[in-house]
XYZ file of C-alpha atoms in Angstrom:
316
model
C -13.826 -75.102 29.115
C -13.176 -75.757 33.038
C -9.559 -75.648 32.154
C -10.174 -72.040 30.209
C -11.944 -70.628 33.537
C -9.131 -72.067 35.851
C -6.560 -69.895 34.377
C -8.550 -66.912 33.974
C -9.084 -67.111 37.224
C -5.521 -67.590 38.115
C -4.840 -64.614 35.914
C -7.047 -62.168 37.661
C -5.437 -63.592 41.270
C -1.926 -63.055 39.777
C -2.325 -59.231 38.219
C -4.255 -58.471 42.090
C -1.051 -59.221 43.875
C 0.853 -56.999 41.572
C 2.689 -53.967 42.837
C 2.484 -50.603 41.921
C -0.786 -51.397 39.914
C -1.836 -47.425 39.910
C 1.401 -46.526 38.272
C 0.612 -49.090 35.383
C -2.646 -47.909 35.285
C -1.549 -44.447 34.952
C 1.382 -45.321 32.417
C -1.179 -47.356 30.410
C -3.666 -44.515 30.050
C -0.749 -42.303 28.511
C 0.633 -44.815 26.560
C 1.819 -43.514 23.050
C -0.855 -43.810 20.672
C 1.190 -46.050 18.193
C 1.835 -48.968 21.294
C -1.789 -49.220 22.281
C -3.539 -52.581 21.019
C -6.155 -54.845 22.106
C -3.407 -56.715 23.905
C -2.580 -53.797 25.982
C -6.366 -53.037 26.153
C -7.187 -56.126 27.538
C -4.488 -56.314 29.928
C -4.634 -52.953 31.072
C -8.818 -53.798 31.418
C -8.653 -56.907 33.811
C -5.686 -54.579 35.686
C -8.033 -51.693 36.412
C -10.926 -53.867 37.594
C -8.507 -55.912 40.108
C -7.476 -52.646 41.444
C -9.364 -51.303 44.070
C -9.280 -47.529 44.734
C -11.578 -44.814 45.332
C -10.406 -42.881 42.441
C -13.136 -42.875 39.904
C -11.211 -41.094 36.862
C -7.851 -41.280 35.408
C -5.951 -39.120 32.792
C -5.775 -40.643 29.372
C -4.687 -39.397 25.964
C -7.977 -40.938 24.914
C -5.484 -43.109 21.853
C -6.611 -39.791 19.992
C -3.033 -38.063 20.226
C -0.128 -38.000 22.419
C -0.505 -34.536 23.411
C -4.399 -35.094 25.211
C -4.530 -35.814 29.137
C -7.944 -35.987 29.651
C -10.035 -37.419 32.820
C -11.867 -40.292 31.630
C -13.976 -42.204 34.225
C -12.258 -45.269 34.985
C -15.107 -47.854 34.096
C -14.519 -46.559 30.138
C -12.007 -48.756 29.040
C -11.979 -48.400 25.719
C -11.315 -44.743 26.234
C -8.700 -44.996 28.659
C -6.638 -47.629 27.520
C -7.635 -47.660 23.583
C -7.402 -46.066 20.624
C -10.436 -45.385 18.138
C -9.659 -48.727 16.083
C -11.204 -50.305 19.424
C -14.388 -48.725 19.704
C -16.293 -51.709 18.404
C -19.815 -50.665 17.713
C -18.816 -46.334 17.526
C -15.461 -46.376 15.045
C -17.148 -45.985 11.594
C -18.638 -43.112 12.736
C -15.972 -41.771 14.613
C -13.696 -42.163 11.273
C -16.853 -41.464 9.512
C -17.476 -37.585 11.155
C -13.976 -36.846 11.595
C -13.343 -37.292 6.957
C -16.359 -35.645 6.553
C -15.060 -32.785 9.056
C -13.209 -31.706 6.175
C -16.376 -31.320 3.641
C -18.365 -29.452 6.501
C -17.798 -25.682 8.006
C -18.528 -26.864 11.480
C -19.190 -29.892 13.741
C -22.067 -29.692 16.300
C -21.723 -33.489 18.850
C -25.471 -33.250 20.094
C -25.507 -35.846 23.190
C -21.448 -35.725 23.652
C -21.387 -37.727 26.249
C -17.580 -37.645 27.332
C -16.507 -36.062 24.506
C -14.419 -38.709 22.356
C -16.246 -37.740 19.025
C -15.103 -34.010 19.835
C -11.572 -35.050 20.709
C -11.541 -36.856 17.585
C -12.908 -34.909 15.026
C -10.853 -31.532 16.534
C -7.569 -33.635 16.163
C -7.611 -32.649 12.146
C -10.088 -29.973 12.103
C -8.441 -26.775 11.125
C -8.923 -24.316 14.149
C -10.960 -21.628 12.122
C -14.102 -24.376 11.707
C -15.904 -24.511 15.007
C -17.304 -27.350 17.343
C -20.339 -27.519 18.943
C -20.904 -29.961 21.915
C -24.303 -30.823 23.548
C -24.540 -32.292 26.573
C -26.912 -32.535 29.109
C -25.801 -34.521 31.993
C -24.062 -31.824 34.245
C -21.153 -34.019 35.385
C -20.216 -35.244 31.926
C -20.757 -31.714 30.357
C -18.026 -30.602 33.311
C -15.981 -33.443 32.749
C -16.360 -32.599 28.945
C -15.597 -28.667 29.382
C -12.433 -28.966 31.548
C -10.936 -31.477 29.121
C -11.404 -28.869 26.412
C -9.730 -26.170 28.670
C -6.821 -28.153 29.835
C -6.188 -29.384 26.349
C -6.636 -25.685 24.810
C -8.579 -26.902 22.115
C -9.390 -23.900 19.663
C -12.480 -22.913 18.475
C -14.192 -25.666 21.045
C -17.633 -24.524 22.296
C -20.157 -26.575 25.169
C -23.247 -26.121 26.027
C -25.164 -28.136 28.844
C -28.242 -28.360 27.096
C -30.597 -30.911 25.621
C -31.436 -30.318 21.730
C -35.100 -31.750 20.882
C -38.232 -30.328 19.944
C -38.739 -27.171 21.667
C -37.209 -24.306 23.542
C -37.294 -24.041 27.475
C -37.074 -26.140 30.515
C -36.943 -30.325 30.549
C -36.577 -33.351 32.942
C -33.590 -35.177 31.904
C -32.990 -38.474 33.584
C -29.082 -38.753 34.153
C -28.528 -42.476 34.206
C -26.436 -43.804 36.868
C -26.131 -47.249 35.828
C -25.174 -46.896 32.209
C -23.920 -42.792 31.671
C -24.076 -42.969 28.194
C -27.632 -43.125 28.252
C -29.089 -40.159 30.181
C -32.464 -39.794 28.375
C -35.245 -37.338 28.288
C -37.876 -40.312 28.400
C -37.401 -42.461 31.492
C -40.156 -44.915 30.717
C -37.755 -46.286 27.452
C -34.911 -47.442 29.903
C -35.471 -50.235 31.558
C -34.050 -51.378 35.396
C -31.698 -48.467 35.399
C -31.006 -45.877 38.133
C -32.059 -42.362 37.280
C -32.032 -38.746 38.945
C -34.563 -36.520 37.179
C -33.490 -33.112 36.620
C -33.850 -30.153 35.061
C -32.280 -28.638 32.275
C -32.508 -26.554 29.144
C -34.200 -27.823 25.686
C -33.058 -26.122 22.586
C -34.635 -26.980 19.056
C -31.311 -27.317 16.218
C -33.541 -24.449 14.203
C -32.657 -22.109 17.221
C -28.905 -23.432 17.496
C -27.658 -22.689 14.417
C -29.564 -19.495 14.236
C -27.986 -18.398 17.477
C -24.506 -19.229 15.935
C -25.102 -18.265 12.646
C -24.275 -22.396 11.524
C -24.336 -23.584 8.018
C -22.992 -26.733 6.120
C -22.738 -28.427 9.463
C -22.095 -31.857 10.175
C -23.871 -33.066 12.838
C -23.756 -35.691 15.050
C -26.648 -37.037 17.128
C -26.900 -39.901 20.235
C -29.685 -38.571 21.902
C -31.484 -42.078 23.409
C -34.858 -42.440 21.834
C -34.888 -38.727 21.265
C -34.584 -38.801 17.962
C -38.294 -38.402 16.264
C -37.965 -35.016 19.029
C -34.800 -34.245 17.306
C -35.949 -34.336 13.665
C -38.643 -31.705 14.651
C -36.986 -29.009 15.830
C -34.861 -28.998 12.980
C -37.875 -28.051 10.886
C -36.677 -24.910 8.908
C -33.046 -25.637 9.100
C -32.847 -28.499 6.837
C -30.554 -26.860 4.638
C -27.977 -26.088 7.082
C -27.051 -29.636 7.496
C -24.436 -31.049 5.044
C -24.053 -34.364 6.970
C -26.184 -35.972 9.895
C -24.822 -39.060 11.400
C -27.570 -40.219 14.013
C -27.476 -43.495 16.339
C -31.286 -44.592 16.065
C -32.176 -47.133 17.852
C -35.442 -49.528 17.620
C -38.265 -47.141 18.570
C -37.121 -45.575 15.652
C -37.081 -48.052 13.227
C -40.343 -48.930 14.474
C -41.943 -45.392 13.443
C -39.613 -45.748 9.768
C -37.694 -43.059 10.681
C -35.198 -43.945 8.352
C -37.990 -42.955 5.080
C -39.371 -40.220 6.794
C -35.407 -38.516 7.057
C -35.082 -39.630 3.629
C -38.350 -37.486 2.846
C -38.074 -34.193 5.078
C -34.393 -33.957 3.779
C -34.235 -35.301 0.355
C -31.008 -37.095 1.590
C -29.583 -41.024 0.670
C -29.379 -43.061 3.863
C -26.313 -45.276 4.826
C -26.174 -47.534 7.219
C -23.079 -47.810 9.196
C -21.873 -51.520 9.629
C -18.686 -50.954 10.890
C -16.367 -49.470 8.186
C -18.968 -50.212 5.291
C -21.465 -47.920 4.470
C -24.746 -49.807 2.732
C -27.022 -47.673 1.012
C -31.071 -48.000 1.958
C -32.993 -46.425 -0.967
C -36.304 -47.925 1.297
C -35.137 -47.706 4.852
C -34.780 -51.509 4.947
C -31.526 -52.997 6.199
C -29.577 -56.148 7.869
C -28.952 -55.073 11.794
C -25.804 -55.975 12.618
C -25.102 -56.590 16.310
C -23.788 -53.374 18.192
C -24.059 -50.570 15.267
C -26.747 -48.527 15.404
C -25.486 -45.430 13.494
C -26.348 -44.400 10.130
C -25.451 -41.502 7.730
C -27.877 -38.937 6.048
C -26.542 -36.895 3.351
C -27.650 -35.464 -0.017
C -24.874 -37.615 -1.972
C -26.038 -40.590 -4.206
C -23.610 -43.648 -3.946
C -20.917 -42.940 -5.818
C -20.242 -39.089 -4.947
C -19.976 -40.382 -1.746
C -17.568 -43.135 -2.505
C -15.679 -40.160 -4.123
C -15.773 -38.210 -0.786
C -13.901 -41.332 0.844
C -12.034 -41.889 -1.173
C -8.536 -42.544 0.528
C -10.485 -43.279 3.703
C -10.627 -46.673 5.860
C -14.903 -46.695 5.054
C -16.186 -48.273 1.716
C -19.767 -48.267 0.429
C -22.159 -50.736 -0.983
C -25.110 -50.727 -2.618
């Protein structure tokens, strides 16, 4: 084990006395899709953490598609210098939304964060089906927005908004210690530095009015906001084909799971990864790290028929 440490630490000496570290950096962010890999990943990882710059983004075809150069802050790894494959803990739903994509007539990202389940899904929506994004945080809804313009993705809509269980005016508390976790309930995260702010609350009953949405697949990471969520989609049940939701314990807690199940008439799925396990009772085996299940009005097995082809299976 001592031996282990030794060279790790020898490692991290050598790759700080390495040359030219920004180009590598830079040339590893764009690096054709097809050559990334958790080698590269890793390597490219311990590189960017030995170098020492004020730069706090760098341009990255997100592993998505050769064509994107997007600013990605620098901390994101996984984003910069991986693909989707290495999203441990996000991919199943990432190659979850962007199959379904094709079933759906539009895909609304509520809590976008930076963007990667946009990128993603766009890559083989046709242009005619719209995207929604939601995101709060002003920086990351920026940082979200320009990506979209310098890309010129089509059909590509943002809004810097929260989506819960009203219309008007919220505090949102941007999170400066962990980004993807801006919340509109400060007291559910823990030893983290926040800025409270204001911003604009929309219910998803006045979204897809607004835009006319139907058969939408919808994405939701909205940190303990879910229960909020849920209500203000009170009269638009039927305009949601799929809803793939991160919920977290507080939700289990309330068995959010059943009461989805109830105010939708949908089959829940947990996502474990690339296997989907249906929960006729909202009971399941947490796995570490995925969080995200599926809602939909397909039993089993029309749903294995839908992915068919795909890299998901089902169970259950």
């Amino acid at each position: 084990m001592q031996t282990t440490g030794f060279w790790k630490k020898a490692f991290r000496r050598t790759l700080a006395s390495v040359p030219g570290k920004r180009v590598m950096l830079d040339l590893g962010a764009q690096l054709p899709v097809r050559l990334k890999s958790a080698l590269t990943l890793r390597f490219l990882s311990i590189l960017s953490e030995e170098y020492k710059t004020s730069s706090t983004h760098i341009a990255s075809n997100l592993g998505i598609d050769d064509r994107y150069s997007c600013l990605v802050p620098r901390y994101k790894s996984v984003e910069v210098f991986g693909k989707p494959q290495h999203y441990i803990g996000e991919r199943g739903a990432l190659f979850l939304a962007q199959h379904l994509a094709a079933y759906s007539d539009c895909f609304v990202d509520i809590g976008a964060h930076i963007g990667y389940f946009t990128f993603f899904v766009r890559k083989r929506l046709p242009s005619q089906k719209p995207i929604l994004f939601f995101e709060p945080d002003p920086d990351l809804f920026r940082l979200i927005l320009d990506n979209v313009a310098s890309n010129q993705l089509p059909n590509t809509l943002g809004f810097q908004v929260a989506v819960g269980d009203t219309d008007g005016k919220v505090i949102f508390y941007r999170n400066f210690t962990d980004t993807s976790q801006g919340t509109l309930y400060a007291d559910k995260v823990n030893e983290h530095e926040l800025q409270a702010i204001d911003v604009e609350l929309n219910k998803f009953s006045t979204i897809v009015t607004a835009h006319n949405l139907s058969n939408c697949l919808v994405k939701v990471d909205v940190e303990n906001g879910e229960e909020e969520f849920l209500r203000g989609v009170e009269g638009a049940e039927n305009k949601i084909r799929f809803l793939i939701i991160e919920l977290l314990k507080q939700a289990h807690d309330k068995k959010l799971v059943n009461r989805i199940n109830d105010m939708f008439g949908f089959n829940a799925f947990y996502i474990n990864d690339f296997t989907l396990e249906h929960s006729a009772n909202g009971s399941f085996t947490y796995r570490d790290g995925q969080y995200n299940w599926l809602f939909c009005r397909e039993n089993p097995d029309e749903l294995a028929t839908i992915l068919a082809g795909s890299c998901l299976t089902i169970v259950g």
